[in-house]
Amino acid sequence: MLSVVDIERRNSPLKQTSEEFTLIQAAAHRAEVLRRNPQAFTCEERQIVRRGEWALQQLLYAHRGLILRLVTAYRSKGYNDNCDLEQEATLAFFDAVVSYDPAKGAQLSTWAYFQIRACLQKLTGANIHQAVAAAKLMQSEPAISDPEPIQEQGFLERLRSIMHELTLKQQQVVSLHLEGWSWSEIALKLQSTADAVRMRWNRAVQRLRLLLVPGLI
């Protein structure tokens, strides 16, 4: 899987230039027009939509390598859903362009990487085994003797049912880490530091362990 450094260095021929920024703005203006008045466009609005569609195609061409590498990575792991992963990844890229905020400091390629990967993980169910493995580790502390076998689906449902007991930040960290995100990736997404993310994970795991195993101190 690509690292954040790989994404920043290799992804886009545009390299976050003023040209790319102009294209991103055009795509965002298109989205605004479509949300505001999807059926009766003025002549000016039609031009905005056409420019935005052209901009999206240019951005897609520039970042197509990122999309194909992510899709290939999931296919190579043996995921073979009926859905078209490449098409869904492309739609996720378009959504990433519209929601991208350059003021947050990340390049478009980095933001798109996270959005596309989240989309593919949701479609393929790629996080199920990581979640179960992490849950088993949570119950394998020395204080717990002879834990009973965990039924994957039932346990995950139980885990989801108590996630609301965590703070919002803790929920985000747990969900992303169980999906395979690294501390540095989570820190970038949440605009935090890797150490702060790790601390939230540790506190969340302690809280979940107490809730999952009543009477454990």
PDB file of C-alpha atoms in Angstrom:
ATOM      1  CA  MET A   1       0.000   0.000   0.000  1.00  0.00           C
ATOM      2  CA  LEU A   2       1.255   3.510  -0.797  1.00  0.00           C
ATOM      3  CA  SER A   3       2.687   5.676   1.939  1.00  0.00           C
ATOM      4  CA  VAL A   4       1.798   9.332   2.356  1.00  0.00           C
ATOM      5  CA  VAL A   5       5.287  10.239   1.137  1.00  0.00           C
ATOM      6  CA  ASP A   6       4.748   8.206  -2.033  1.00  0.00           C
ATOM      7  CA  ILE A   7       1.471   9.987  -2.627  1.00  0.00           C
ATOM      8  CA  GLU A   8       2.962  13.456  -2.307  1.00  0.00           C
ATOM      9  CA  ARG A   9       5.987  12.686  -4.490  1.00  0.00           C
ATOM     10  CA  ARG A  10       4.644  10.562  -7.281  1.00  0.00           C
ATOM     11  CA  ASN A  11       0.983  11.084  -7.879  1.00  0.00           C
ATOM     12  CA  SER A  12       0.187  14.098  -9.971  1.00  0.00           C
ATOM     13  CA  PRO A  13       1.957  15.619 -12.950  1.00  0.00           C
ATOM     14  CA  LEU A  14       0.311  18.884 -11.895  1.00  0.00           C
ATOM     15  CA  LYS A  15       2.100  18.865  -8.516  1.00  0.00           C
ATOM     16  CA  GLN A  16      -0.402  21.212  -6.824  1.00  0.00           C
ATOM     17  CA  THR A  17       0.445  24.027  -9.251  1.00  0.00           C
ATOM     18  CA  SER A  18      -1.699  27.081  -9.865  1.00  0.00           C
ATOM     19  CA  GLU A  19      -3.094  25.156 -12.849  1.00  0.00           C
ATOM     20  CA  GLU A  20      -4.351  22.374 -10.616  1.00  0.00           C
ATOM     21  CA  PHE A  21      -5.780  24.846  -8.117  1.00  0.00           C
ATOM     22  CA  THR A  22      -7.710  26.541 -10.933  1.00  0.00           C
ATOM     23  CA  LEU A  23      -9.120  23.180 -12.014  1.00  0.00           C
ATOM     24  CA  ILE A  24     -10.137  22.358  -8.439  1.00  0.00           C
ATOM     25  CA  GLN A  25     -11.945  25.696  -8.143  1.00  0.00           C
ATOM     26  CA  ALA A  26     -13.773  25.092 -11.422  1.00  0.00           C
ATOM     27  CA  ALA A  27     -14.946  21.674 -10.209  1.00  0.00           C
ATOM     28  CA  ALA A  28     -16.095  23.191  -6.909  1.00  0.00           C
ATOM     29  CA  HIS A  29     -18.051  25.936  -8.709  1.00  0.00           C
ATOM     30  CA  ARG A  30     -19.732  23.280 -10.853  1.00  0.00           C
ATOM     31  CA  ALA A  31     -20.822  21.413  -7.732  1.00  0.00           C
ATOM     32  CA  GLU A  32     -22.240  24.616  -6.226  1.00  0.00           C
ATOM     33  CA  VAL A  33     -24.319  25.309  -9.325  1.00  0.00           C
ATOM     34  CA  LEU A  34     -25.646  21.738  -9.436  1.00  0.00           C
ATOM     35  CA  ARG A  35     -26.655  21.888  -5.775  1.00  0.00           C
ATOM     36  CA  ARG A  36     -28.296  25.280  -6.078  1.00  0.00           C
ATOM     37  CA  ASN A  37     -30.226  24.925  -9.321  1.00  0.00           C
ATOM     38  CA  PRO A  38     -30.057  21.455 -10.882  1.00  0.00           C
ATOM     39  CA  GLN A  39     -32.861  21.867 -13.435  1.00  0.00           C
ATOM     40  CA  ALA A  40     -33.047  25.419 -14.810  1.00  0.00           C
ATOM     41  CA  PHE A  41     -29.594  26.737 -15.669  1.00  0.00           C
ATOM     42  CA  THR A  42     -28.827  30.189 -16.964  1.00  0.00           C
ATOM     43  CA  CYS A  43     -26.368  30.544 -19.828  1.00  0.00           C
ATOM     44  CA  GLU A  44     -23.630  31.486 -17.364  1.00  0.00           C
ATOM     45  CA  GLU A  45     -24.406  28.501 -15.140  1.00  0.00           C
ATOM     46  CA  ARG A  46     -24.240  26.124 -18.105  1.00  0.00           C
ATOM     47  CA  GLN A  47     -20.787  27.461 -18.881  1.00  0.00           C
ATOM     48  CA  ILE A  48     -19.720  26.939 -15.261  1.00  0.00           C
ATOM     49  CA  VAL A  49     -20.965  23.339 -15.373  1.00  0.00           C
ATOM     50  CA  ARG A  50     -19.157  22.662 -18.660  1.00  0.00           C
ATOM     51  CA  ARG A  51     -15.917  24.159 -17.351  1.00  0.00           C
ATOM     52  CA  GLY A  52     -16.248  22.123 -14.169  1.00  0.00           C
ATOM     53  CA  GLU A  53     -16.791  18.894 -16.060  1.00  0.00           C
ATOM     54  CA  TRP A  54     -13.751  19.601 -18.215  1.00  0.00           C
ATOM     55  CA  ALA A  55     -11.732  20.375 -15.076  1.00  0.00           C
ATOM     56  CA  LEU A  56     -12.771  17.086 -13.459  1.00  0.00           C
ATOM     57  CA  GLN A  57     -11.608  15.168 -16.523  1.00  0.00           C
ATOM     58  CA  GLN A  58      -8.249  16.948 -16.487  1.00  0.00           C
ATOM     59  CA  LEU A  59      -7.785  16.196 -12.791  1.00  0.00           C
ATOM     60  CA  LEU A  60      -8.829  12.594 -13.344  1.00  0.00           C
ATOM     61  CA  TYR A  61      -6.232  12.221 -16.086  1.00  0.00           C
ATOM     62  CA  ALA A  62      -3.532  13.720 -13.841  1.00  0.00           C
ATOM     63  CA  HIS A  63      -4.364  11.456 -10.883  1.00  0.00           C
ATOM     64  CA  ARG A  64      -5.391   8.314 -12.739  1.00  0.00           C
ATOM     65  CA  GLY A  65      -2.226   6.543 -11.652  1.00  0.00           C
ATOM     66  CA  LEU A  66      -3.238   6.884  -8.001  1.00  0.00           C
ATOM     67  CA  ILE A  67      -6.699   5.459  -8.670  1.00  0.00           C
ATOM     68  CA  LEU A  68      -5.370   2.484 -10.645  1.00  0.00           C
ATOM     69  CA  ARG A  69      -2.699   1.666  -8.036  1.00  0.00           C
ATOM     70  CA  LEU A  70      -5.275   1.600  -5.254  1.00  0.00           C
ATOM     71  CA  VAL A  71      -7.736  -0.483  -7.276  1.00  0.00           C
ATOM     72  CA  THR A  72      -4.957  -2.913  -8.242  1.00  0.00           C
ATOM     73  CA  ALA A  73      -3.883  -3.219  -4.615  1.00  0.00           C
ATOM     74  CA  TYR A  74      -7.359  -4.327  -3.539  1.00  0.00           C
ATOM     75  CA  ARG A  75      -7.810  -6.674  -6.469  1.00  0.00           C
ATOM     76  CA  SER A  76      -4.405  -8.247  -5.824  1.00  0.00           C
ATOM     77  CA  LYS A  77      -5.517  -9.045  -2.274  1.00  0.00           C
ATOM     78  CA  GLY A  78      -8.230 -11.265  -3.679  1.00  0.00           C
ATOM     79  CA  TYR A  79     -11.212  -8.970  -3.343  1.00  0.00           C
ATOM     80  CA  ASN A  80     -13.573  -9.580  -6.221  1.00  0.00           C
ATOM     81  CA  ASP A  81     -16.906  -7.925  -5.591  1.00  0.00           C
ATOM     82  CA  ASN A  82     -19.543  -7.658  -8.291  1.00  0.00           C
ATOM     83  CA  CYS A  83     -19.143  -3.883  -8.172  1.00  0.00           C
ATOM     84  CA  ASP A  84     -16.707  -2.175 -10.495  1.00  0.00           C
ATOM     85  CA  LEU A  85     -13.945  -1.033  -8.155  1.00  0.00           C
ATOM     86  CA  GLU A  86     -12.388   1.287 -10.702  1.00  0.00           C
ATOM     87  CA  GLN A  87     -15.671   3.068 -11.361  1.00  0.00           C
ATOM     88  CA  GLU A  88     -16.382   3.469  -7.650  1.00  0.00           C
ATOM     89  CA  ALA A  89     -12.830   4.700  -7.038  1.00  0.00           C
ATOM     90  CA  THR A  90     -13.271   7.274  -9.800  1.00  0.00           C
ATOM     91  CA  LEU A  91     -16.503   8.536  -8.232  1.00  0.00           C
ATOM     92  CA  ALA A  92     -14.724   8.735  -4.865  1.00  0.00           C
ATOM     93  CA  PHE A  93     -12.000  10.801  -6.537  1.00  0.00           C
ATOM     94  CA  PHE A  94     -14.588  13.236  -7.922  1.00  0.00           C
ATOM     95  CA  ASP A  95     -16.102  13.561  -4.428  1.00  0.00           C
ATOM     96  CA  ALA A  96     -12.617  14.180  -3.023  1.00  0.00           C
ATOM     97  CA  VAL A  97     -12.013  17.004  -5.513  1.00  0.00           C
ATOM     98  CA  VAL A  98     -15.242  18.750  -4.521  1.00  0.00           C
ATOM     99  CA  SER A  99     -14.631  18.376  -0.772  1.00  0.00           C
ATOM    100  CA  TYR A 100     -10.928  19.255  -0.935  1.00  0.00           C
ATOM    101  CA  ASP A 101      -9.819  22.240   1.168  1.00  0.00           C
ATOM    102  CA  PRO A 102      -6.281  23.455   0.337  1.00  0.00           C
ATOM    103  CA  ALA A 103      -6.278  25.588   3.497  1.00  0.00           C
ATOM    104  CA  LYS A 104      -5.787  22.423   5.538  1.00  0.00           C
ATOM    105  CA  GLY A 105      -2.293  21.991   4.116  1.00  0.00           C
ATOM    106  CA  ALA A 106      -2.501  18.618   2.382  1.00  0.00           C
ATOM    107  CA  GLN A 107      -2.179  18.159  -1.363  1.00  0.00           C
ATOM    108  CA  LEU A 108      -5.156  17.002  -3.387  1.00  0.00           C
ATOM    109  CA  SER A 109      -3.418  13.684  -4.047  1.00  0.00           C
ATOM    110  CA  THR A 110      -3.169  12.981  -0.314  1.00  0.00           C
ATOM    111  CA  TRP A 111      -6.804  13.898   0.359  1.00  0.00           C
ATOM    112  CA  ALA A 112      -7.982  11.841  -2.613  1.00  0.00           C
ATOM    113  CA  TYR A 113      -5.901   8.856  -1.487  1.00  0.00           C
ATOM    114  CA  PHE A 114      -7.695   8.712   1.858  1.00  0.00           C
ATOM    115  CA  GLN A 115     -11.134   9.142   0.292  1.00  0.00           C
ATOM    116  CA  ILE A 116     -10.589   6.497  -2.377  1.00  0.00           C
ATOM    117  CA  ARG A 117      -9.106   4.010   0.065  1.00  0.00           C
ATOM    118  CA  ALA A 118     -12.011   4.462   2.472  1.00  0.00           C
ATOM    119  CA  CYS A 119     -14.431   3.861  -0.400  1.00  0.00           C
ATOM    120  CA  LEU A 120     -12.676   0.666  -1.505  1.00  0.00           C
ATOM    121  CA  GLN A 121     -12.457  -0.647   2.039  1.00  0.00           C
ATOM    122  CA  LYS A 122     -16.168  -0.113   2.498  1.00  0.00           C
ATOM    123  CA  LEU A 123     -16.980  -1.854  -0.775  1.00  0.00           C
ATOM    124  CA  THR A 124     -14.729  -4.843  -0.261  1.00  0.00           C
ATOM    125  CA  GLY A 125     -15.173  -5.278   3.487  1.00  0.00           C
ATOM    126  CA  ALA A 126     -11.408  -5.094   3.791  1.00  0.00           C
ATOM    127  CA  ASN A 127     -11.509  -4.064   7.431  1.00  0.00           C
ATOM    128  CA  ILE A 128     -13.386  -7.076   8.803  1.00  0.00           C
ATOM    129  CA  HIS A 129     -10.385  -9.251   9.636  1.00  0.00           C
ATOM    130  CA  GLN A 130      -8.343  -6.382  11.083  1.00  0.00           C
ATOM    131  CA  ALA A 131     -11.253  -5.481  13.342  1.00  0.00           C
ATOM    132  CA  VAL A 132     -11.691  -9.051  14.553  1.00  0.00           C
ATOM    133  CA  ALA A 133      -7.959  -9.494  15.112  1.00  0.00           C
ATOM    134  CA  ALA A 134      -7.784  -6.263  17.108  1.00  0.00           C
ATOM    135  CA  ALA A 135     -10.844  -7.221  19.125  1.00  0.00           C
ATOM    136  CA  LYS A 136      -9.271 -10.568  19.989  1.00  0.00           C
ATOM    137  CA  LEU A 137      -6.121  -8.781  21.129  1.00  0.00           C
ATOM    138  CA  MET A 138      -8.244  -6.543  23.342  1.00  0.00           C
ATOM    139  CA  GLN A 139      -9.618  -9.628  25.073  1.00  0.00           C
ATOM    140  CA  SER A 140      -6.293 -11.448  25.338  1.00  0.00           C
ATOM    141  CA  GLU A 141      -4.910  -9.532  28.318  1.00  0.00           C
ATOM    142  CA  PRO A 142      -3.438 -11.680  31.139  1.00  0.00           C
ATOM    143  CA  ALA A 143      -6.291 -10.592  33.428  1.00  0.00           C
ATOM    144  CA  ILE A 144      -8.716 -12.519  31.223  1.00  0.00           C
ATOM    145  CA  SER A 145      -8.290 -16.268  31.542  1.00  0.00           C
ATOM    146  CA  ASP A 146      -9.514 -18.766  28.956  1.00  0.00           C
ATOM    147  CA  PRO A 147     -11.606 -16.424  26.813  1.00  0.00           C
ATOM    148  CA  GLU A 148     -14.354 -18.161  24.915  1.00  0.00           C
ATOM    149  CA  PRO A 149     -14.085 -18.300  21.107  1.00  0.00           C
ATOM    150  CA  ILE A 150     -15.286 -15.125  19.447  1.00  0.00           C
ATOM    151  CA  GLN A 151     -17.990 -15.322  16.807  1.00  0.00           C
ATOM    152  CA  GLU A 152     -16.908 -12.675  14.320  1.00  0.00           C
ATOM    153  CA  GLN A 153     -20.220 -11.142  13.307  1.00  0.00           C
ATOM    154  CA  GLY A 154     -21.748 -11.188  16.773  1.00  0.00           C
ATOM    155  CA  PHE A 155     -18.664  -9.709  18.356  1.00  0.00           C
ATOM    156  CA  LEU A 156     -18.409  -6.927  15.796  1.00  0.00           C
ATOM    157  CA  GLU A 157     -22.057  -6.037  16.366  1.00  0.00           C
ATOM    158  CA  ARG A 158     -21.396  -5.870  20.091  1.00  0.00           C
ATOM    159  CA  LEU A 159     -18.313  -3.739  19.491  1.00  0.00           C
ATOM    160  CA  ARG A 160     -20.259  -1.309  17.302  1.00  0.00           C
ATOM    161  CA  SER A 161     -23.044  -1.084  19.883  1.00  0.00           C
ATOM    162  CA  ILE A 162     -20.695   0.376  22.515  1.00  0.00           C
ATOM    163  CA  MET A 163     -18.617   2.647  20.279  1.00  0.00           C
ATOM    164  CA  HIS A 164     -20.871   5.574  21.259  1.00  0.00           C
ATOM    165  CA  GLU A 165     -19.369   5.338  24.754  1.00  0.00           C
ATOM    166  CA  LEU A 166     -16.134   6.773  23.330  1.00  0.00           C
ATOM    167  CA  THR A 167     -15.464  10.404  22.483  1.00  0.00           C
ATOM    168  CA  LEU A 168     -15.862  11.386  18.834  1.00  0.00           C
ATOM    169  CA  LYS A 169     -12.087  11.607  18.346  1.00  0.00           C
ATOM    170  CA  GLN A 170     -11.595   8.201  19.953  1.00  0.00           C
ATOM    171  CA  GLN A 171     -14.253   6.693  17.684  1.00  0.00           C
ATOM    172  CA  GLN A 172     -12.485   8.103  14.639  1.00  0.00           C
ATOM    173  CA  VAL A 173      -9.088   6.791  15.739  1.00  0.00           C
ATOM    174  CA  VAL A 174     -10.427   3.313  16.523  1.00  0.00           C
ATOM    175  CA  SER A 175     -12.351   3.018  13.265  1.00  0.00           C
ATOM    176  CA  LEU A 176      -9.461   4.188  11.104  1.00  0.00           C
ATOM    177  CA  HIS A 177      -6.822   2.090  12.894  1.00  0.00           C
ATOM    178  CA  LEU A 178      -8.920  -1.049  12.652  1.00  0.00           C
ATOM    179  CA  GLU A 179      -9.182  -0.369   8.916  1.00  0.00           C
ATOM    180  CA  GLY A 180      -5.400  -0.537   8.689  1.00  0.00           C
ATOM    181  CA  TRP A 181      -4.491   3.158   8.766  1.00  0.00           C
ATOM    182  CA  SER A 182      -1.115   3.987  10.320  1.00  0.00           C
ATOM    183  CA  TRP A 183      -0.741   6.468  13.175  1.00  0.00           C
ATOM    184  CA  SER A 184       0.802   9.045  10.829  1.00  0.00           C
ATOM    185  CA  GLU A 185      -2.023   8.661   8.296  1.00  0.00           C
ATOM    186  CA  ILE A 186      -4.667   9.094  11.000  1.00  0.00           C
ATOM    187  CA  ALA A 187      -2.805  12.102  12.402  1.00  0.00           C
ATOM    188  CA  LEU A 188      -2.779  13.738   8.963  1.00  0.00           C
ATOM    189  CA  LYS A 189      -6.486  13.143   8.438  1.00  0.00           C
ATOM    190  CA  LEU A 190      -7.455  14.395  11.913  1.00  0.00           C
ATOM    191  CA  GLN A 191      -4.929  17.257  11.846  1.00  0.00           C
ATOM    192  CA  SER A 192      -3.222  15.924  14.943  1.00  0.00           C
ATOM    193  CA  THR A 193       0.081  14.236  15.838  1.00  0.00           C
ATOM    194  CA  ALA A 194       0.960  10.549  15.810  1.00  0.00           C
ATOM    195  CA  ASP A 195       1.612  10.618  19.578  1.00  0.00           C
ATOM    196  CA  ALA A 196      -1.794  12.188  20.288  1.00  0.00           C
ATOM    197  CA  VAL A 197      -3.482   9.609  18.059  1.00  0.00           C
ATOM    198  CA  ARG A 198      -1.704   6.775  19.888  1.00  0.00           C
ATOM    199  CA  MET A 199      -2.828   8.147  23.252  1.00  0.00           C
ATOM    200  CA  ARG A 200      -6.441   8.315  22.078  1.00  0.00           C
ATOM    201  CA  TRP A 201      -6.189   4.709  20.851  1.00  0.00           C
ATOM    202  CA  ASN A 202      -4.829   3.491  24.205  1.00  0.00           C
ATOM    203  CA  ARG A 203      -7.544   5.279  26.184  1.00  0.00           C
ATOM    204  CA  ALA A 204     -10.237   4.003  23.834  1.00  0.00           C
ATOM    205  CA  VAL A 205      -8.999   0.407  24.086  1.00  0.00           C
ATOM    206  CA  GLN A 206      -8.980   0.612  27.888  1.00  0.00           C
ATOM    207  CA  ARG A 207     -12.535   1.935  27.867  1.00  0.00           C
ATOM    208  CA  LEU A 208     -13.781  -0.697  25.410  1.00  0.00           C
ATOM    209  CA  ARG A 209     -12.119  -3.502  27.355  1.00  0.00           C
ATOM    210  CA  LEU A 210     -13.965  -2.475  30.513  1.00  0.00           C
ATOM    211  CA  LEU A 211     -17.263  -2.357  28.628  1.00  0.00           C
ATOM    212  CA  LEU A 212     -16.724  -5.657  26.825  1.00  0.00           C
ATOM    213  CA  VAL A 213     -15.656  -7.540  29.941  1.00  0.00           C
ATOM    214  CA  PRO A 214     -17.812  -6.441  32.922  1.00  0.00           C
ATOM    215  CA  GLY A 215     -15.990  -6.412  36.254  1.00  0.00           C
ATOM    216  CA  LEU A 216     -12.524  -6.074  34.717  1.00  0.00           C
ATOM    217  CA  ILE A 217     -10.413  -3.420  36.456  1.00  0.00           C
TER     218      ILE A 217
END
